[in-house]
Short mmCIF file of C-alpha atoms and ligand atoms in Angstrom, two decimals:
data_model
loop_
_atom_site.label_atom_id
_atom_site.label_comp_id
_atom_site.label_asym_id
_atom_site.label_seq_id
_atom_site.Cartn_x
_atom_site.Cartn_y
_atom_site.Cartn_z
CA MET D 112 132.03 191.47 -94.06
CA GLN D 113 130.67 190.05 -91.18
CA GLU D 114 131.62 186.60 -89.57
CA PHE D 115 129.13 183.79 -90.67
CA HIS D 116 127.54 181.71 -87.81
CA PRO D 117 126.03 178.82 -89.68
CA LYS D 118 123.28 176.93 -87.93
CA THR D 119 124.43 173.52 -89.27
CA ILE D 120 126.93 171.74 -87.25
CA ILE D 121 129.03 169.84 -89.73
CA GLU D 122 131.35 166.70 -89.11
CA PRO D 123 134.54 168.24 -88.17
CA PHE D 124 136.48 166.04 -90.78
CA ARG D 125 136.78 164.80 -94.05
CA VAL D 126 136.73 161.06 -94.89
CA ARG D 127 140.19 159.59 -95.72
CA SER D 128 139.46 155.92 -95.53
CA VAL D 129 136.24 154.19 -96.13
CA GLU D 130 134.80 151.18 -94.76
CA PRO D 131 131.80 149.79 -96.66
CA ILE D 132 128.67 148.71 -94.62
CA ARG D 133 126.76 145.69 -95.91
CA PHE D 134 122.99 146.13 -96.97
CA THR D 135 120.65 143.03 -96.30
CA THR D 136 117.22 142.21 -97.12
CA LEU D 137 114.58 141.66 -94.53
CA ALA D 138 114.77 137.87 -95.34
CA GLU D 139 118.41 138.06 -94.39
CA ARG D 140 118.09 139.66 -91.28
CA GLU D 141 115.46 137.17 -90.20
CA THR D 142 117.65 134.40 -90.81
CA ALA D 143 120.70 135.96 -89.17
CA LEU D 144 118.57 137.11 -86.20
CA ALA D 145 117.02 133.60 -85.87
CA GLN D 146 120.47 131.96 -86.02
CA ALA D 147 121.66 134.34 -83.56
CA GLY D 148 119.31 132.91 -80.96
CA TYR D 149 117.31 136.42 -81.33
CA ASN D 150 120.49 137.88 -79.43
CA PRO D 151 122.03 140.77 -81.22
CA PHE D 152 125.52 140.05 -79.23
CA LEU D 153 125.73 136.68 -81.40
CA LEU D 154 124.98 138.61 -84.67
CA HIS D 155 128.01 138.74 -86.99
CA ALA D 156 128.81 142.31 -87.29
CA THR D 157 128.95 142.12 -91.27
CA ASP D 158 125.12 141.55 -90.79
CA VAL D 159 124.76 144.78 -89.08
CA LEU D 160 124.13 147.94 -91.36
CA ILE D 161 124.45 150.90 -88.36
CA ASP D 162 126.26 149.24 -85.40
CA LEU D 163 125.21 151.07 -82.18
CA LEU D 164 125.97 148.33 -79.67
CA THR D 165 128.42 150.61 -77.86
CA ASP D 166 130.85 153.70 -78.12
CA SER D 167 133.65 151.66 -76.49
CA GLY D 168 136.73 150.98 -78.90
CA THR D 169 134.43 151.54 -81.91
CA GLY D 170 135.55 155.03 -83.01
CA ALA D 171 137.66 156.09 -86.13
CA MET D 172 141.19 157.27 -85.91
CA SER D 173 142.72 160.16 -87.31
CA SER D 174 145.54 160.46 -89.68
CA ARG D 175 147.64 161.85 -86.94
CA GLN D 176 146.76 159.00 -84.74
CA TRP D 177 147.81 156.29 -87.52
CA ALA D 178 151.08 158.53 -88.11
CA GLY D 179 151.88 158.09 -84.49
CA MET D 180 151.22 154.53 -84.55
CA ILE D 181 153.47 153.99 -87.47
CA ALA D 182 156.26 155.74 -85.52
CA SER D 183 155.74 153.89 -82.52
CA ASP D 184 158.39 152.56 -80.35
CA GLU D 185 158.16 148.79 -79.28
CA SER D 186 160.96 148.62 -76.83
CA TYR D 187 159.99 146.61 -73.91
CA ALA D 188 161.04 149.08 -71.24
CA GLY D 189 161.32 152.93 -71.22
CA ALA D 190 159.83 153.16 -74.91
CA ALA D 191 159.52 156.72 -76.29
CA SER D 192 155.86 156.03 -76.91
CA PHE D 193 155.35 155.67 -73.14
CA TYR D 194 156.95 158.84 -72.49
CA ARG D 195 154.67 160.53 -75.11
CA PHE D 196 151.90 158.78 -73.48
CA GLU D 197 152.55 159.77 -70.13
CA ALA D 198 153.32 163.55 -70.90
CA ALA D 199 149.90 163.84 -72.39
CA VAL D 200 147.98 162.15 -69.42
CA LYS D 201 150.23 164.50 -67.05
CA ASP D 202 149.45 167.56 -69.29
CA ILE D 203 145.56 166.90 -68.98
CA THR D 204 144.93 165.51 -65.75
CA GLY D 205 147.97 166.69 -63.69
CA PHE D 206 148.34 163.49 -61.63
CA ARG D 207 151.90 162.49 -60.77
CA HIS D 208 151.99 158.89 -61.60
CA VAL D 209 150.67 157.48 -64.69
CA ILE D 210 150.17 153.43 -64.80
CA PRO D 211 149.00 152.25 -68.24
CA THR D 212 146.42 149.35 -68.55
CA HIS D 213 145.09 147.19 -71.48
CA GLN D 214 141.75 148.92 -70.75
CA GLY D 215 139.67 150.47 -67.93
CA ARG D 216 138.57 147.64 -66.10
CA ALA D 217 142.22 146.53 -65.57
CA ALA D 218 142.79 150.01 -63.60
CA GLU D 219 140.05 149.21 -61.70
CA HIS D 220 141.12 145.83 -60.68
CA ILE D 221 144.58 147.25 -59.68
CA LEU D 222 143.11 150.31 -57.82
CA PHE D 223 140.57 148.05 -55.75
CA ALA D 224 142.88 145.17 -55.06
CA ALA D 225 145.21 147.68 -53.72
CA ILE D 226 142.72 149.94 -51.40
CA ALA D 227 139.60 147.84 -50.86
CA LYS D 228 138.63 145.17 -48.46
CA PRO D 229 135.68 143.02 -46.85
CA GLY D 230 133.35 145.40 -44.99
CA ASP D 231 134.38 148.77 -47.05
CA VAL D 232 132.03 150.93 -48.74
CA ILE D 233 132.62 152.74 -52.13
CA PRO D 234 130.32 155.77 -52.99
CA ASN D 235 129.91 156.72 -56.69
CA ASN D 236 127.15 158.76 -58.42
CA THR D 237 126.56 155.21 -60.21
CA HIS D 238 129.23 152.62 -60.52
CA PHE D 239 129.53 151.22 -63.98
CA ASP D 240 129.10 147.54 -64.00
CA THR D 241 132.79 146.51 -64.36
CA THR D 242 133.33 149.31 -61.55
CA ARG D 243 130.83 147.31 -59.37
CA ALA D 244 132.17 143.87 -60.05
CA HIS D 245 135.81 144.99 -59.08
CA VAL D 246 134.57 146.78 -55.84
CA GLU D 247 132.56 143.57 -54.96
CA ALA D 248 135.43 141.40 -55.97
CA THR D 249 137.27 142.65 -52.90
CA GLY D 250 134.13 141.86 -50.58
CA ALA D 251 133.53 145.96 -50.50
CA GLU D 252 130.08 147.37 -51.07
CA ALA D 253 129.49 149.71 -54.14
CA ARG D 254 127.04 152.00 -53.24
CA ASP D 255 125.36 154.30 -55.85
CA GLN D 256 124.36 157.79 -54.65
CA VAL D 257 123.34 159.78 -57.76
CA ILE D 258 120.80 162.75 -57.30
CA ALA D 259 116.95 161.69 -57.15
CA GLU D 260 116.38 163.50 -60.49
CA GLY D 261 119.09 161.25 -62.15
CA ARG D 262 116.80 158.21 -61.41
CA GLN D 263 113.84 159.73 -63.30
CA PRO D 264 114.14 159.34 -67.11
CA HIS D 265 111.81 161.86 -68.31
CA LEU D 266 112.89 164.70 -65.93
CA ILE D 267 115.01 167.45 -67.42
CA HIS D 268 117.87 168.74 -65.17
CA PRO D 269 121.32 169.88 -66.72
CA PHE D 270 123.52 167.78 -64.52
CA LYS D 271 121.56 164.51 -63.69
CA GLY D 272 124.79 162.78 -62.95
CA ASN D 273 125.37 164.66 -60.06
CA MET D 274 126.11 162.94 -56.55
CA ASP D 275 123.65 163.39 -53.93
CA LEU D 276 125.87 165.26 -51.40
CA ALA D 277 123.69 164.81 -48.38
CA ALA D 278 123.56 161.04 -48.99
CA LEU D 279 127.43 160.92 -49.24
CA GLU D 280 127.68 162.90 -45.88
CA ARG D 281 125.27 160.22 -44.54
CA THR D 282 127.28 157.43 -45.84
CA ILE D 283 130.40 158.82 -44.39
CA ALA D 284 128.58 159.32 -40.88
CA GLU D 285 126.93 155.94 -40.91
CA VAL D 286 130.22 153.67 -41.81
CA GLY D 287 133.21 155.83 -40.81
CA ARG D 288 135.98 157.39 -43.05
CA GLU D 289 138.38 154.52 -42.16
CA ARG D 290 136.11 151.92 -44.04
CA ILE D 291 135.72 154.10 -47.13
CA PRO D 292 138.99 153.61 -48.98
CA CYS D 293 137.86 156.07 -51.73
CA ILE D 294 134.83 158.12 -53.05
CA MET D 295 134.43 157.91 -56.80
CA LEU D 296 132.57 159.93 -59.29
CA THR D 297 131.82 158.92 -62.90
CA VAL D 298 131.89 161.24 -65.58
CA THR D 299 129.67 161.20 -67.70
CA ASN D 300 127.42 159.00 -65.40
CA ASN D 301 127.42 156.08 -68.05
CA SER D 302 124.96 153.72 -66.19
CA GLY D 303 122.84 156.72 -65.57
CA GLY D 304 122.36 157.52 -69.33
CA GLY D 305 125.60 159.34 -69.85
CA GLN D 306 124.63 162.22 -68.05
CA PRO D 307 127.25 164.95 -67.05
CA VAL D 308 128.27 166.16 -63.62
CA ALA D 309 128.56 169.74 -62.75
CA MET D 310 132.07 171.38 -61.56
CA ALA D 311 130.27 172.64 -58.60
CA ASN D 312 129.39 169.11 -57.57
CA VAL D 313 132.84 167.94 -58.47
CA ARG D 314 134.35 170.58 -56.22
CA ALA D 315 131.72 169.71 -53.30
CA VAL D 316 132.67 166.03 -53.40
CA SER D 317 136.52 166.88 -53.36
CA GLU D 318 135.57 169.33 -50.44
CA ILE D 319 133.80 166.33 -48.43
CA ALA D 320 136.59 164.11 -49.50
CA ARG D 321 139.32 166.19 -48.21
CA ARG D 322 137.62 167.30 -45.05
CA ASN D 323 137.18 163.50 -44.19
CA GLY D 324 140.69 162.74 -45.34
CA ILE D 325 139.32 160.14 -47.97
CA PRO D 326 140.98 159.82 -51.19
CA PHE D 327 138.65 161.10 -54.39
CA ILE D 328 139.10 159.19 -57.89
CA ILE D 329 137.56 160.14 -60.87
CA ASP D 330 135.99 157.59 -63.30
CA ALA D 331 137.24 159.55 -66.09
CA CYS D 332 136.23 157.63 -69.26
CA ARG D 333 133.92 160.45 -70.79
CA PHE D 334 135.79 163.41 -69.33
CA ALA D 335 135.96 165.18 -72.52
CA GLU D 336 132.30 165.15 -73.24
CA ASN D 337 131.52 165.93 -69.50
CA SER D 338 133.78 168.98 -69.86
CA PHE D 339 131.98 170.20 -72.66
CA PHE D 340 128.51 169.84 -70.87
CA ILE D 341 130.10 172.23 -68.37
CA LYS D 342 131.22 174.50 -70.94
CA LEU D 343 127.36 174.48 -72.35
CA ARG D 344 125.47 174.59 -69.16
CA GLU D 345 127.32 175.71 -66.18
CA GLU D 346 127.70 179.53 -65.29
CA GLY D 347 131.26 180.85 -65.61
CA TYR D 348 132.48 178.05 -68.37
CA ALA D 349 130.98 179.34 -71.40
CA ASP D 350 134.49 181.16 -72.49
CA LYS D 351 136.82 178.23 -71.40
CA ALA D 352 138.68 175.98 -73.54
CA PRO D 353 137.24 172.29 -72.92
CA ILE D 354 140.95 171.37 -72.04
CA ASP D 355 141.15 174.03 -69.33
CA ILE D 356 137.72 172.79 -68.00
CA ALA D 357 139.26 169.13 -67.72
CA ARG D 358 142.23 170.22 -65.85
CA GLU D 359 140.26 171.92 -63.16
CA LEU D 360 137.97 168.85 -63.18
CA PHE D 361 141.18 166.71 -62.52
CA SER D 362 142.73 169.21 -59.95
CA TYR D 363 139.95 168.38 -57.48
CA ALA D 364 140.86 164.73 -57.31
CA ASP D 365 143.84 162.55 -56.07
CA GLY D 366 143.53 160.00 -59.09
CA CYS D 367 141.33 158.75 -61.88
CA THR D 368 140.69 155.37 -63.87
CA MET D 369 140.27 155.73 -67.42
CA SER D 370 139.22 153.43 -70.32
CA ALA D 371 140.89 154.86 -73.55
CA LYS D 372 138.38 153.20 -75.59
CA LYS D 373 135.85 156.13 -74.89
CA ASP D 374 137.43 159.64 -74.87
CA GLY D 375 140.96 158.39 -75.54
CA MET D 376 139.57 157.93 -79.08
CA ALA D 377 141.75 154.44 -79.10
CA ASN D 378 140.20 150.85 -80.06
CA ILE D 379 141.84 149.54 -76.84
CA GLY D 380 143.95 150.98 -73.76
CA GLY D 381 143.48 152.73 -70.43
CA PHE D 382 145.22 154.03 -67.50
CA LEU D 383 145.26 154.84 -63.59
CA ALA D 384 146.64 157.98 -62.52
CA LEU D 385 147.52 158.79 -58.88
CA ASN D 386 149.20 161.49 -56.79
CA ASP D 387 149.91 159.26 -53.90
CA ASP D 388 153.42 158.11 -54.02
CA THR D 389 153.35 154.95 -51.84
CA LEU D 390 149.96 153.98 -53.47
CA ALA D 391 151.36 154.39 -56.86
CA THR D 392 154.16 151.89 -55.89
CA ARG D 393 151.73 149.22 -54.66
CA CYS D 394 149.79 149.59 -57.73
CA ARG D 395 152.82 149.32 -60.04
CA ASN D 396 153.56 146.19 -58.21
CA LEU D 397 150.17 144.68 -58.90
CA GLU D 398 150.38 146.03 -62.58
CA ILE D 399 153.35 143.89 -63.35
CA LEU D 400 151.51 140.78 -62.09
CA THR D 401 148.62 141.08 -64.33
CA GLU D 402 149.32 143.42 -67.08
CA GLY D 403 153.12 143.88 -67.74
CA PHE D 404 155.96 146.33 -67.33
CA PRO D 405 155.00 149.56 -66.05
CA THR D 406 156.05 151.40 -69.22
CA TYR D 407 153.57 149.50 -71.55
CA GLY D 408 150.96 147.85 -68.96
CA GLY D 409 149.29 145.62 -71.54
CA MET D 410 149.34 147.74 -74.45
CA ALA D 411 151.49 147.89 -77.62
CA GLY D 412 153.60 150.98 -78.17
CA TYR D 413 151.34 152.02 -80.94
CA ASP D 414 148.25 151.90 -78.56
CA LEU D 415 150.26 154.26 -76.32
CA GLU D 416 150.75 156.79 -79.14
CA ALA D 417 147.19 156.47 -80.51
CA ILE D 418 146.00 157.38 -77.07
CA ALA D 419 148.62 160.27 -76.66
CA VAL D 420 146.87 161.82 -79.45
CA GLY D 421 143.63 160.88 -79.31
CA LEU D 422 143.18 162.52 -75.53
CA TYR D 423 143.97 165.81 -77.13
CA GLU D 424 141.61 165.09 -79.99
CA ALA D 425 138.90 164.22 -77.97
CA LEU D 426 139.00 167.61 -76.29
CA ASP D 427 138.75 169.53 -79.61
CA GLU D 428 135.81 171.97 -79.45
CA HIS D 429 134.69 171.61 -82.99
CA TYR D 430 134.68 167.72 -82.37
CA LEU D 431 132.78 167.82 -79.12
CA ARG D 432 130.06 170.13 -80.57
CA TYR D 433 129.66 167.69 -83.46
CA ARG D 434 129.42 164.67 -81.15
CA LEU D 435 127.05 166.18 -78.45
CA ARG D 436 125.15 167.51 -81.35
CA SER D 437 124.47 164.44 -83.30
CA ILE D 438 123.02 162.99 -80.30
CA GLU D 439 120.78 165.43 -79.65
CA TYR D 440 119.96 165.82 -83.07
CA LEU D 441 118.54 162.06 -82.97
CA GLY D 442 116.84 162.76 -79.54
CA ASP D 443 115.02 166.06 -80.81
CA LYS D 444 113.65 163.98 -83.95
CA LEU D 445 112.42 161.24 -81.94
CA SER D 446 110.91 163.46 -79.21
CA LYS D 447 109.14 165.72 -81.79
CA ALA D 448 107.70 162.29 -83.27
CA GLY D 449 106.47 161.37 -79.75
CA VAL D 450 108.96 158.35 -79.37
CA PRO D 451 109.82 158.12 -75.53
CA ILE D 452 113.37 158.61 -74.71
CA VAL D 453 115.52 159.14 -71.73
CA LEU D 454 115.73 163.01 -71.26
CA PRO D 455 117.90 165.15 -71.71
CA THR D 456 120.04 163.17 -74.20
CA GLY D 457 123.60 162.60 -72.71
CA GLY D 458 126.97 162.44 -74.07
CA HIS D 459 127.24 159.24 -76.01
CA ALA D 460 123.98 157.50 -76.39
CA VAL D 461 120.24 157.80 -76.99
CA TYR D 462 117.99 155.79 -74.90
CA LEU D 463 114.64 154.51 -75.95
CA ASP D 464 112.00 153.86 -73.26
CA ALA D 465 110.66 150.41 -74.22
CA ARG D 466 108.10 150.19 -71.26
CA ALA D 467 106.45 153.40 -72.43
CA MET D 468 106.58 152.53 -76.06
CA LEU D 469 105.20 148.85 -75.81
CA PRO D 470 102.86 148.77 -72.81
CA HIS D 471 101.35 145.50 -74.33
CA ILE D 472 104.53 143.76 -73.68
CA PRO D 473 105.00 142.78 -69.82
CA ALA D 474 108.39 142.87 -68.08
CA THR D 475 108.22 139.07 -68.15
CA GLU D 476 108.41 139.35 -71.93
CA TYR D 477 111.27 141.67 -72.12
CA PRO D 478 109.89 144.57 -73.98
CA ALA D 479 113.33 146.40 -74.41
CA TRP D 480 114.74 143.07 -75.89
CA ALA D 481 111.65 143.02 -78.23
CA LEU D 482 112.30 146.60 -79.20
CA CYS D 483 115.76 146.23 -79.82
CA ASN D 484 115.30 143.08 -82.04
CA ALA D 485 112.73 145.14 -84.04
CA LEU D 486 115.39 147.74 -84.87
CA TYR D 487 117.48 144.93 -86.60
CA LEU D 488 114.85 143.50 -88.39
CA VAL D 489 113.37 146.66 -89.88
CA GLY D 490 116.65 148.46 -90.44
CA GLY D 491 119.81 146.49 -89.77
CA VAL D 492 120.31 148.63 -86.48
CA ARG D 493 122.08 147.05 -83.57
CA GLY D 494 121.52 148.69 -80.03
CA VAL D 495 121.71 147.04 -76.84
CA GLU D 496 118.81 146.15 -74.16
CA ILE D 497 119.42 147.61 -70.96
CA GLY D 498 116.66 146.22 -69.15
CA SER D 499 115.11 142.89 -67.53
CA VAL D 500 117.46 140.39 -69.67
CA MET D 501 120.53 142.33 -68.46
CA PHE D 502 119.33 143.02 -65.00
CA GLY D 503 116.62 140.46 -64.05
CA LEU D 504 118.40 137.41 -63.01
CA GLN D 505 118.98 137.61 -59.39
CA PRO D 506 121.79 135.94 -57.44
CA ASP D 507 119.25 133.13 -56.28
CA GLY D 508 118.16 132.28 -59.64
CA SER D 509 114.77 134.04 -59.16
CA GLU D 510 113.59 136.81 -61.74
CA ARG D 511 112.85 140.43 -60.75
CA PRO D 512 112.06 143.08 -63.66
CA ALA D 513 114.66 145.94 -64.01
CA ALA D 514 113.65 149.42 -62.81
CA LEU D 515 113.79 150.55 -66.46
CA GLU D 516 113.41 148.75 -69.83
CA LEU D 517 115.62 150.77 -72.08
CA VAL D 518 117.36 150.12 -75.47
CA ARG D 519 120.56 152.04 -75.68
CA LEU D 520 121.85 153.36 -79.01
CA ALA D 521 125.48 154.28 -78.49
CA PHE D 522 127.35 156.22 -81.05
CA PRO D 523 130.77 155.30 -81.98
CA ARG D 524 132.96 158.43 -82.19
CA ARG D 525 133.85 160.05 -85.52
CA VAL D 526 132.07 157.10 -87.33
CA TYR D 527 128.65 158.01 -88.76
CA THR D 528 127.37 161.27 -90.65
CA GLN D 529 124.24 163.23 -90.40
CA SER D 530 122.74 160.94 -93.01
CA HIS D 531 123.09 158.02 -90.98
CA VAL D 532 121.64 159.72 -88.21
CA ASP D 533 118.64 160.61 -90.44
CA TYR D 534 118.18 156.95 -91.44
CA LEU D 535 118.10 155.87 -87.93
CA ALA D 536 115.26 158.21 -86.99
CA GLU D 537 113.65 156.61 -89.85
CA VAL D 538 114.00 153.20 -89.02
CA ILE D 539 112.76 154.11 -85.35
CA LEU D 540 109.71 155.68 -86.43
CA ALA D 541 109.23 152.78 -88.51
CA VAL D 542 109.31 150.53 -85.69
CA ASN D 543 107.28 153.05 -83.66
CA ALA D 544 104.53 152.86 -86.33
CA GLN D 545 104.08 149.13 -86.02
CA ARG D 546 104.58 148.81 -82.13
CA ASN D 547 101.49 147.35 -81.24
CA GLU D 548 102.31 144.26 -83.64
CA LEU D 549 105.82 143.59 -81.87
CA PRO D 550 106.08 140.24 -80.11
CA GLY D 551 107.52 139.82 -76.73
CA TYR D 552 110.13 137.19 -75.99
CA ARG D 553 111.05 134.25 -73.67
CA ILE D 554 114.02 132.63 -72.69
CA ALA D 555 115.26 129.32 -74.47
CA TRP D 556 118.52 129.03 -72.76
CA GLN D 557 120.69 131.14 -70.36
CA ALA D 558 123.90 131.28 -68.60
CA PRO D 559 123.94 131.59 -64.72
CA VAL D 560 125.71 135.00 -64.69
CA LEU D 561 125.98 138.17 -67.19
CA ARG D 562 123.30 136.03 -69.13
CA HIS D 563 122.49 138.84 -71.89
CA PHE D 564 125.93 138.53 -73.75
CA THR D 565 125.09 134.57 -74.68
CA ILE D 566 121.35 134.21 -73.95
CA ARG D 567 119.20 132.47 -76.66
CA MET D 568 115.70 133.76 -76.85
CA ALA D 569 112.50 132.91 -78.87
CA PRO D 570 109.81 135.35 -80.08
CA ILE D 571 106.12 134.50 -78.50
CA ARG D 572 103.73 134.28 -81.43
CA SER D 573 100.21 134.60 -80.42
C1 LIG C 890 133.71 151.45 -70.25
C2 LIG C 890 133.80 151.91 -68.82
C3 LIG C 890 134.51 151.23 -67.89
C4 LIG C 890 135.39 150.25 -68.30
O1 LIG C 890 136.37 150.29 -69.28
P1 LIG C 890 136.63 149.00 -70.37
O2 LIG C 890 137.73 149.83 -71.19
O3 LIG C 890 135.68 148.71 -70.70
O4 LIG C 890 137.30 147.91 -69.19
C5 LIG C 890 134.63 151.76 -66.66
N1 LIG C 890 133.88 152.88 -66.24
C6 LIG C 890 133.03 153.43 -67.08
C7 LIG C 890 132.16 154.63 -66.83
C8 LIG C 890 132.96 152.92 -68.57
O5 LIG C 890 131.91 153.46 -69.42
#
């Protein structure tokens, strides 16, 4: 008999514990959305059928993670759970010092407080919003230097998250190495659509950093998804295990920041990992101020256990194939039906292009917000607007349209099955069929900063 190679990529797990989802009527959703000020962030999660607001901390844990949690050590100092967590992080990243934090932004807070000051510049392919906020809080400049292809939503390129190496060299020449406390690389590039970075690019950034004596730090939130993209798309990696690809990736860097709510497969947690002894001591001292003792750092022992197991599960090849395929599967269905999306699909989300889909709604009436709300009204699906509501308000109070009007549909890890994705495609196509009738929105009330979280909107009915 021959080895059977099925075309169907199945969920690589069976369901052991279920969580019911609540079906609502259109009238119920209309009421819920109106009560939420037409802001999906303000909906009660129980009024949502398929929740794609974020992939952060929303994944399902495995029976092995739960087993680890039950057997956790909650000692204040030197808990066995910390040593299991530390061993896993060291085994995968190879970094000498592991500093646990309650989530990714806490690792960023500690790192930048330790190394950055006013007048400094930190280059990155694209800073995630919390990364940018922590860089800017120190008075330094967060400079995005992704390749030009990474800024074009419909252009196909295997590694749209790559750093623009020439731009990086220009930045170093212009500001001087002494004003660049580190170079960062975000894998995958979340704000750029979850697009991967090639190993060759990681190697080249590392070479530039070392030649200039600048530390190189990886924002590792989706390191496992990025490693699998390298396996699928980069020459020489097809036969390598994801964990070995991840180890090579980290070997080029001097440290990393991590949100364990992503590829840590946990509901909370994170870490900062570093090679430099002096810097690590400085960071541990800062950690004690804001996070806690260095062997728990803002987490319970059971969180440390969940991450120690989750980091390996995120690198499982069957899991990664299912994960990337479920996102690509939705992307393929939408593309075939003519729905405009960001291409190619990335590692954790599908992005709908609302400007292309709703040309009758001007940026001043927030087309991506309109599309996001239509998905909820039609199918109980919650996504998130990444457009002019999120980015349009300028520090001086004026309004400027965002570069792109997108709705991000982020997939929680191991939560939804293929039939959920089929349903999702049906909802999006139903919305697409009535796209010309969708109303734009106006702002009814807004906060002065990060307004999208609490904003209240109203549909413009003509
Ligand atoms: C989520 C995320 C962070 C911040 O992590 P939190 O756990 O949400 O604080 C930083 N960088 C990237 C790329 C992320 O996706």
